Amino acid sequence: MEWKRSAFDWNQARAFLVTAEEGSLSAAARALGLTQPTLSRQVAGLEEALGVTLFERTSRALLLTKSGVELLAHFRTMGDAANAISVTATGQSDAVTGHVVISATDMMATYFLPPILKKLRKTAPDLQIEIVASNEVSDLRRREADIAIRHGRPTDEALFAKRLRDTTAHLFASKQYLDEMGRPKSHADLSALTFVGFDRPELRLGLMASRGVNLTTANFNFLTSSATLMLELVRQGFGIGILPVEVGAAYPELENPFSAFEPLNIETWLVAHRELKTNLRIRVVFDLLAEGIG
């Protein structure tokens, strides 16, 4: 290796990486706890050391030059390596402290997160974890959450997303409900029964119709945006609900009322701001969630 050719300052490299990820000197300075002039000098120092221009400075924004784009991937690799060194140096990340906000649907937060959080408590016991259990999509750009678990691919290119294992959802109903109403033998029989959930059922009618189940809003006597409440209503015999297979199968009082119904595929995406690359505590939580959810 030609060591003399790699004699730039890591602090300057980090300044460039965070500035590129955050999109502005002011945001990068806040992320690193530096003043904007100090950060600007570090970026300029890296440009001088490398002999290239990394940013085009306009009145409105910083834009990566062609050289900046080409070098950014290499500096991201350096950032990943630096984070890995920090994690290794702290053993089981005992020194990782701070506050991390995770956003997830109430079903995911209630039934999938707790086992992962147990492992996180052992790995990084000094972290303070806040969980936003909501079906609303958190705005990571506005820091409503640091990490989000979503069931659709994000479209914002400023976010980092990793697809995890898909799961499936199926129909479930209580044995009590099916004993009283009868078990459907056809799609027509199924369409005559009562369903629970779907806070806006009209948005789901087309999806159900594509699977041969022709419903109207009249099929939904009880509506809720809470998946955990929907589960409880299904358990207590209010009607049929659509649940992740892992959740429905965990309750012996529930059964699949109509096995011919085509299961729904559920994508799972782990999403974070690009700060993930330079923020150790967020990276530790992100990696544990990715490992736990798979």
Short mmCIF file of C-alpha atoms in Angstrom, two decimals:
data_model
loop_
_atom_site.label_atom_id
_atom_site.label_comp_id
_atom_site.label_asym_id
_atom_site.label_seq_id
_atom_site.Cartn_x
_atom_site.Cartn_y
_atom_site.Cartn_z
CA MET A 1 0.00 0.00 0.00
CA GLU A 2 1.25 3.50 -0.84
CA TRP A 3 0.86 5.10 2.58
CA LYS A 4 2.10 8.54 1.53
CA ARG A 5 -0.75 8.89 -0.95
CA SER A 6 -3.37 8.36 1.80
CA ALA A 7 -2.02 11.00 4.18
CA PHE A 8 -5.23 13.04 4.51
CA ASP A 9 -6.84 13.77 7.86
CA TRP A 10 -9.68 11.43 8.91
CA ASN A 11 -11.48 14.38 10.52
CA GLN A 12 -11.48 16.08 7.12
CA ALA A 13 -12.77 12.89 5.50
CA ARG A 14 -15.53 12.65 8.08
CA ALA A 15 -16.43 16.30 7.53
CA PHE A 16 -16.88 15.62 3.80
CA LEU A 17 -18.87 12.43 4.41
CA VAL A 18 -21.32 14.01 6.84
CA THR A 19 -21.70 17.14 4.71
CA ALA A 20 -22.52 14.99 1.68
CA GLU A 21 -24.99 12.89 3.68
CA GLU A 22 -26.71 15.84 5.36
CA GLY A 23 -26.77 18.07 2.28
CA SER A 24 -25.52 21.28 3.88
CA LEU A 25 -22.68 22.58 6.03
CA SER A 26 -25.08 23.80 8.71
CA ALA A 27 -26.78 20.41 9.10
CA ALA A 28 -23.44 18.59 9.08
CA ALA A 29 -22.04 20.96 11.70
CA ARG A 30 -24.99 20.21 13.97
CA ALA A 31 -24.57 16.46 13.44
CA LEU A 32 -20.88 16.62 14.38
CA GLY A 33 -21.14 19.23 17.11
CA LEU A 34 -18.84 21.63 15.27
CA THR A 35 -19.14 25.23 14.14
CA GLN A 36 -19.92 25.76 10.49
CA PRO A 37 -16.63 27.65 9.80
CA THR A 38 -14.63 24.79 11.34
CA LEU A 39 -16.43 22.22 9.23
CA SER A 40 -15.99 24.32 6.10
CA ARG A 41 -12.24 24.54 6.73
CA GLN A 42 -12.04 20.77 7.16
CA VAL A 43 -13.81 20.14 3.84
CA ALA A 44 -11.59 22.70 2.12
CA GLY A 45 -8.53 21.05 3.67
CA LEU A 46 -9.56 17.68 2.24
CA GLU A 47 -10.07 19.21 -1.20
CA GLU A 48 -6.58 20.70 -1.01
CA ALA A 49 -5.03 17.43 0.20
CA LEU A 50 -6.67 15.42 -2.58
CA GLY A 51 -6.26 18.08 -5.26
CA VAL A 52 -9.91 17.90 -6.32
CA THR A 53 -13.06 19.96 -5.89
CA LEU A 54 -15.68 17.98 -3.98
CA PHE A 55 -18.57 20.46 -3.89
CA GLU A 56 -19.97 23.13 -6.15
CA ARG A 57 -21.02 25.94 -3.85
CA THR A 58 -24.16 27.72 -5.02
CA SER A 59 -26.24 30.34 -3.28
CA ARG A 60 -28.85 27.73 -2.33
CA ALA A 61 -27.05 24.45 -1.76
CA LEU A 62 -23.92 22.36 -1.93
CA LEU A 63 -23.79 20.07 -4.93
CA LEU A 64 -21.38 17.17 -5.27
CA THR A 65 -19.04 17.43 -8.22
CA LYS A 66 -18.30 14.40 -10.40
CA SER A 67 -15.17 13.78 -8.32
CA GLY A 68 -17.20 14.15 -5.12
CA VAL A 69 -19.74 11.56 -6.28
CA GLU A 70 -16.99 9.11 -7.26
CA LEU A 71 -15.17 9.50 -3.95
CA LEU A 72 -18.28 9.44 -1.74
CA ALA A 73 -18.68 5.66 -1.97
CA HIS A 74 -15.10 5.17 -0.76
CA PHE A 75 -15.60 7.56 2.13
CA ARG A 76 -18.80 5.76 3.11
CA THR A 77 -16.76 2.56 3.30
CA MET A 78 -14.33 4.41 5.58
CA GLY A 79 -17.24 5.57 7.75
CA ASP A 80 -18.54 2.00 8.06
CA ALA A 81 -15.07 0.82 9.05
CA ALA A 82 -14.73 3.58 11.64
CA ASN A 83 -18.07 2.60 13.17
CA ALA A 84 -17.05 -1.06 13.22
CA ILE A 85 -13.82 -0.13 15.01
CA SER A 86 -15.79 1.84 17.61
CA VAL A 87 -18.17 -1.06 18.23
CA THR A 88 -15.30 -3.53 18.55
CA ALA A 89 -13.32 -1.23 20.84
CA THR A 90 -16.24 -0.98 23.26
CA GLY A 91 -16.67 -4.73 23.57
CA GLN A 92 -20.42 -5.27 23.52
CA SER A 93 -21.09 -1.59 22.89
CA ASP A 94 -21.41 -0.86 26.62
CA ALA A 95 -20.19 2.66 25.97
CA VAL A 96 -22.94 3.44 23.44
CA THR A 97 -25.26 5.96 25.06
CA GLY A 98 -27.97 8.35 24.01
CA HIS A 99 -31.55 8.44 22.82
CA VAL A 100 -32.85 6.55 19.76
CA VAL A 101 -36.44 6.76 18.47
CA ILE A 102 -37.90 3.77 16.62
CA SER A 103 -41.13 4.14 14.66
CA ALA A 104 -43.21 1.05 13.87
CA THR A 105 -46.82 0.03 13.42
CA ASP A 106 -48.56 -0.92 16.64
CA MET A 107 -48.67 -4.57 15.54
CA MET A 108 -44.94 -4.65 14.78
CA ALA A 109 -44.09 -2.75 17.96
CA THR A 110 -46.19 -5.03 20.17
CA TYR A 111 -45.50 -8.48 18.74
CA PHE A 112 -42.13 -8.30 16.98
CA LEU A 113 -39.98 -5.72 18.79
CA PRO A 114 -39.86 -6.94 22.43
CA PRO A 115 -37.53 -9.94 21.84
CA ILE A 116 -35.17 -7.71 19.87
CA LEU A 117 -35.26 -5.02 22.56
CA LYS A 118 -34.23 -7.62 25.15
CA LYS A 119 -31.09 -8.32 23.17
CA LEU A 120 -30.50 -4.61 22.67
CA ARG A 121 -30.72 -4.06 26.43
CA LYS A 122 -27.90 -6.56 26.93
CA THR A 123 -25.79 -5.24 24.05
CA ALA A 124 -26.11 -1.52 24.78
CA PRO A 125 -27.64 -1.13 28.25
CA ASP A 126 -27.09 2.63 28.44
CA LEU A 127 -29.18 3.43 25.37
CA GLN A 128 -32.57 5.05 25.92
CA ILE A 129 -35.05 3.68 23.38
CA GLU A 130 -38.29 5.47 22.55
CA ILE A 131 -40.85 3.58 20.47
CA VAL A 132 -43.47 5.42 18.45
CA ALA A 133 -46.17 2.81 17.88
CA SER A 134 -48.27 4.31 15.13
CA ASN A 135 -49.57 3.41 11.69
CA GLU A 136 -48.69 6.92 10.51
CA VAL A 137 -45.44 7.21 8.56
CA SER A 138 -42.86 9.11 10.62
CA ASP A 139 -40.94 11.85 8.82
CA LEU A 140 -37.30 10.91 9.29
CA ARG A 141 -36.16 14.12 7.59
CA ARG A 142 -37.81 16.11 10.37
CA ARG A 143 -36.37 13.74 12.97
CA GLU A 144 -39.76 12.41 14.08
CA ALA A 145 -37.84 9.14 14.40
CA ASP A 146 -34.28 7.92 13.93
CA ILE A 147 -35.26 4.51 12.55
CA ALA A 148 -38.56 3.40 11.02
CA ILE A 149 -39.93 -0.05 10.27
CA ARG A 150 -42.19 0.31 7.25
CA HIS A 151 -44.23 -2.01 5.08
CA GLY A 152 -43.46 -0.28 1.81
CA ARG A 153 -40.29 0.85 0.08
CA PRO A 154 -39.44 4.49 0.82
CA THR A 155 -39.20 6.82 -2.15
CA ASP A 156 -37.01 9.48 -0.54
CA GLU A 157 -33.48 9.02 -1.89
CA ALA A 158 -32.07 10.85 1.14
CA LEU A 159 -33.03 7.86 3.30
CA PHE A 160 -31.15 4.60 3.72
CA ALA A 161 -33.41 1.54 3.43
CA LYS A 162 -32.78 -2.15 3.87
CA ARG A 163 -35.36 -4.74 2.91
CA LEU A 164 -35.89 -7.41 5.51
CA ARG A 165 -37.74 -10.70 5.20
CA ASP A 166 -41.29 -10.54 3.91
CA THR A 167 -44.15 -12.01 5.86
CA THR A 168 -47.70 -12.92 4.95
CA ALA A 169 -51.10 -12.05 6.32
CA HIS A 170 -54.18 -14.25 6.24
CA LEU A 171 -57.76 -14.31 7.40
CA PHE A 172 -58.38 -15.21 11.03
CA ALA A 173 -61.54 -15.54 13.07
CA SER A 174 -62.40 -16.93 16.46
CA LYS A 175 -63.73 -20.47 16.66
CA GLN A 176 -66.68 -19.06 18.62
CA TYR A 177 -67.61 -16.71 15.77
CA LEU A 178 -67.34 -19.46 13.16
CA ASP A 179 -69.35 -21.90 15.31
CA GLU A 180 -72.14 -19.32 15.48
CA MET A 181 -72.02 -18.04 11.87
CA GLY A 182 -70.83 -21.15 10.04
CA ARG A 183 -67.55 -21.79 8.28
CA PRO A 184 -67.57 -20.44 4.72
CA LYS A 185 -67.30 -23.01 1.96
CA SER A 186 -66.98 -20.55 -0.92
CA HIS A 187 -65.91 -16.99 -1.69
CA ALA A 188 -69.61 -16.06 -1.74
CA ASP A 189 -70.09 -17.46 1.77
CA LEU A 190 -67.06 -15.48 2.94
CA SER A 191 -68.41 -12.27 1.41
CA ALA A 192 -71.56 -12.59 3.54
CA LEU A 193 -69.67 -12.50 6.86
CA THR A 194 -68.64 -9.60 9.08
CA PHE A 195 -65.12 -8.17 8.99
CA VAL A 196 -63.21 -6.18 11.58
CA GLY A 197 -60.62 -3.46 11.08
CA PHE A 198 -59.62 -1.32 8.13
CA ASP A 199 -60.16 2.23 9.34
CA ARG A 200 -60.98 3.11 5.70
CA PRO A 201 -62.41 -0.12 4.31
CA GLU A 202 -63.28 1.43 0.95
CA LEU A 203 -59.55 1.53 0.20
CA ARG A 204 -59.28 -2.25 0.66
CA LEU A 205 -62.36 -3.40 -1.25
CA GLY A 206 -60.47 -3.67 -4.53
CA LEU A 207 -57.76 -5.76 -2.89
CA MET A 208 -60.35 -8.14 -1.48
CA ALA A 209 -62.24 -8.30 -4.78
CA SER A 210 -59.00 -9.28 -6.57
CA ARG A 211 -59.02 -12.35 -4.33
CA GLY A 212 -62.63 -13.20 -5.12
CA VAL A 213 -64.12 -11.69 -1.95
CA ASN A 214 -66.71 -9.07 -2.92
CA LEU A 215 -67.28 -6.88 0.13
CA THR A 216 -68.93 -3.54 0.72
CA THR A 217 -68.45 -1.12 3.58
CA ALA A 218 -71.53 -2.73 5.13
CA ASN A 219 -69.41 -5.81 5.90
CA PHE A 220 -67.39 -3.73 8.37
CA ASN A 221 -69.44 -3.03 11.49
CA PHE A 222 -66.37 -2.29 13.64
CA LEU A 223 -63.56 -0.13 12.33
CA THR A 224 -60.25 0.80 13.92
CA SER A 225 -56.83 2.01 12.81
CA SER A 226 -55.26 0.03 15.67
CA ALA A 227 -54.10 -3.41 14.62
CA THR A 228 -53.79 -4.54 18.23
CA LEU A 229 -57.40 -3.55 18.95
CA MET A 230 -58.47 -5.29 15.75
CA LEU A 231 -56.77 -8.45 16.98
CA GLU A 232 -58.64 -8.27 20.28
CA LEU A 233 -61.98 -7.72 18.53
CA VAL A 234 -61.32 -10.75 16.33
CA ARG A 235 -60.40 -12.84 19.37
CA GLN A 236 -63.66 -11.86 21.06
CA GLY A 237 -65.79 -12.93 18.10
CA PHE A 238 -66.70 -9.65 16.42
CA GLY A 239 -65.77 -10.90 12.96
CA ILE A 240 -62.96 -11.81 10.59
CA GLY A 241 -59.67 -9.93 10.51
CA ILE A 242 -56.50 -9.98 8.44
CA LEU A 243 -53.46 -10.65 10.62
CA PRO A 244 -49.80 -11.53 10.12
CA VAL A 245 -49.59 -15.33 10.12
CA GLU A 246 -47.15 -15.33 13.06
CA VAL A 247 -49.58 -13.30 15.17
CA GLY A 248 -52.77 -15.16 14.31
CA ALA A 249 -51.15 -18.56 14.81
CA ALA A 250 -50.08 -17.58 18.32
CA TYR A 251 -53.70 -17.67 19.57
CA PRO A 252 -55.29 -21.14 19.77
CA GLU A 253 -58.78 -19.63 19.84
CA LEU A 254 -58.27 -18.33 16.28
CA GLU A 255 -58.36 -20.25 13.03
CA ASN A 256 -58.16 -19.60 9.31
CA PRO A 257 -61.82 -19.54 8.21
CA PHE A 258 -61.16 -20.02 4.50
CA SER A 259 -57.89 -21.58 3.37
CA ALA A 260 -58.60 -20.84 -0.29
CA PHE A 261 -58.10 -17.12 0.36
CA GLU A 262 -54.84 -15.97 -1.26
CA PRO A 263 -52.49 -14.69 1.46
CA LEU A 264 -51.32 -11.08 1.40
CA ASN A 265 -47.60 -10.46 1.05
CA ILE A 266 -46.18 -7.89 3.50
CA GLU A 267 -42.87 -6.22 2.73
CA THR A 268 -40.75 -5.04 5.65
CA TRP A 269 -38.23 -2.23 5.25
CA LEU A 270 -35.84 -0.86 7.85
CA VAL A 271 -35.33 2.83 7.14
CA ALA A 272 -33.02 5.45 8.61
CA HIS A 273 -31.60 8.83 7.74
CA ARG A 274 -28.18 8.83 6.09
CA GLU A 275 -26.82 9.85 9.50
CA LEU A 276 -26.93 6.11 10.13
CA LYS A 277 -23.50 5.95 8.52
CA THR A 278 -21.89 8.31 11.03
CA ASN A 279 -23.96 7.90 14.22
CA LEU A 280 -22.82 4.91 16.28
CA ARG A 281 -25.87 4.56 18.52
CA ILE A 282 -28.27 4.59 15.56
CA ARG A 283 -26.09 2.09 13.72
CA VAL A 284 -26.04 -0.30 16.70
CA VAL A 285 -29.85 -0.24 16.97
CA PHE A 286 -30.32 -0.49 13.20
CA ASP A 287 -28.07 -3.54 12.93
CA LEU A 288 -29.77 -5.33 15.83
CA LEU A 289 -33.21 -4.68 14.33
CA ALA A 290 -32.03 -5.95 10.95
CA GLU A 291 -30.65 -9.10 12.56
CA GLY A 292 -33.71 -9.69 14.74
CA ILE A 293 -36.36 -9.15 12.10
CA GLY A 294 -34.25 -10.81 9.43
#
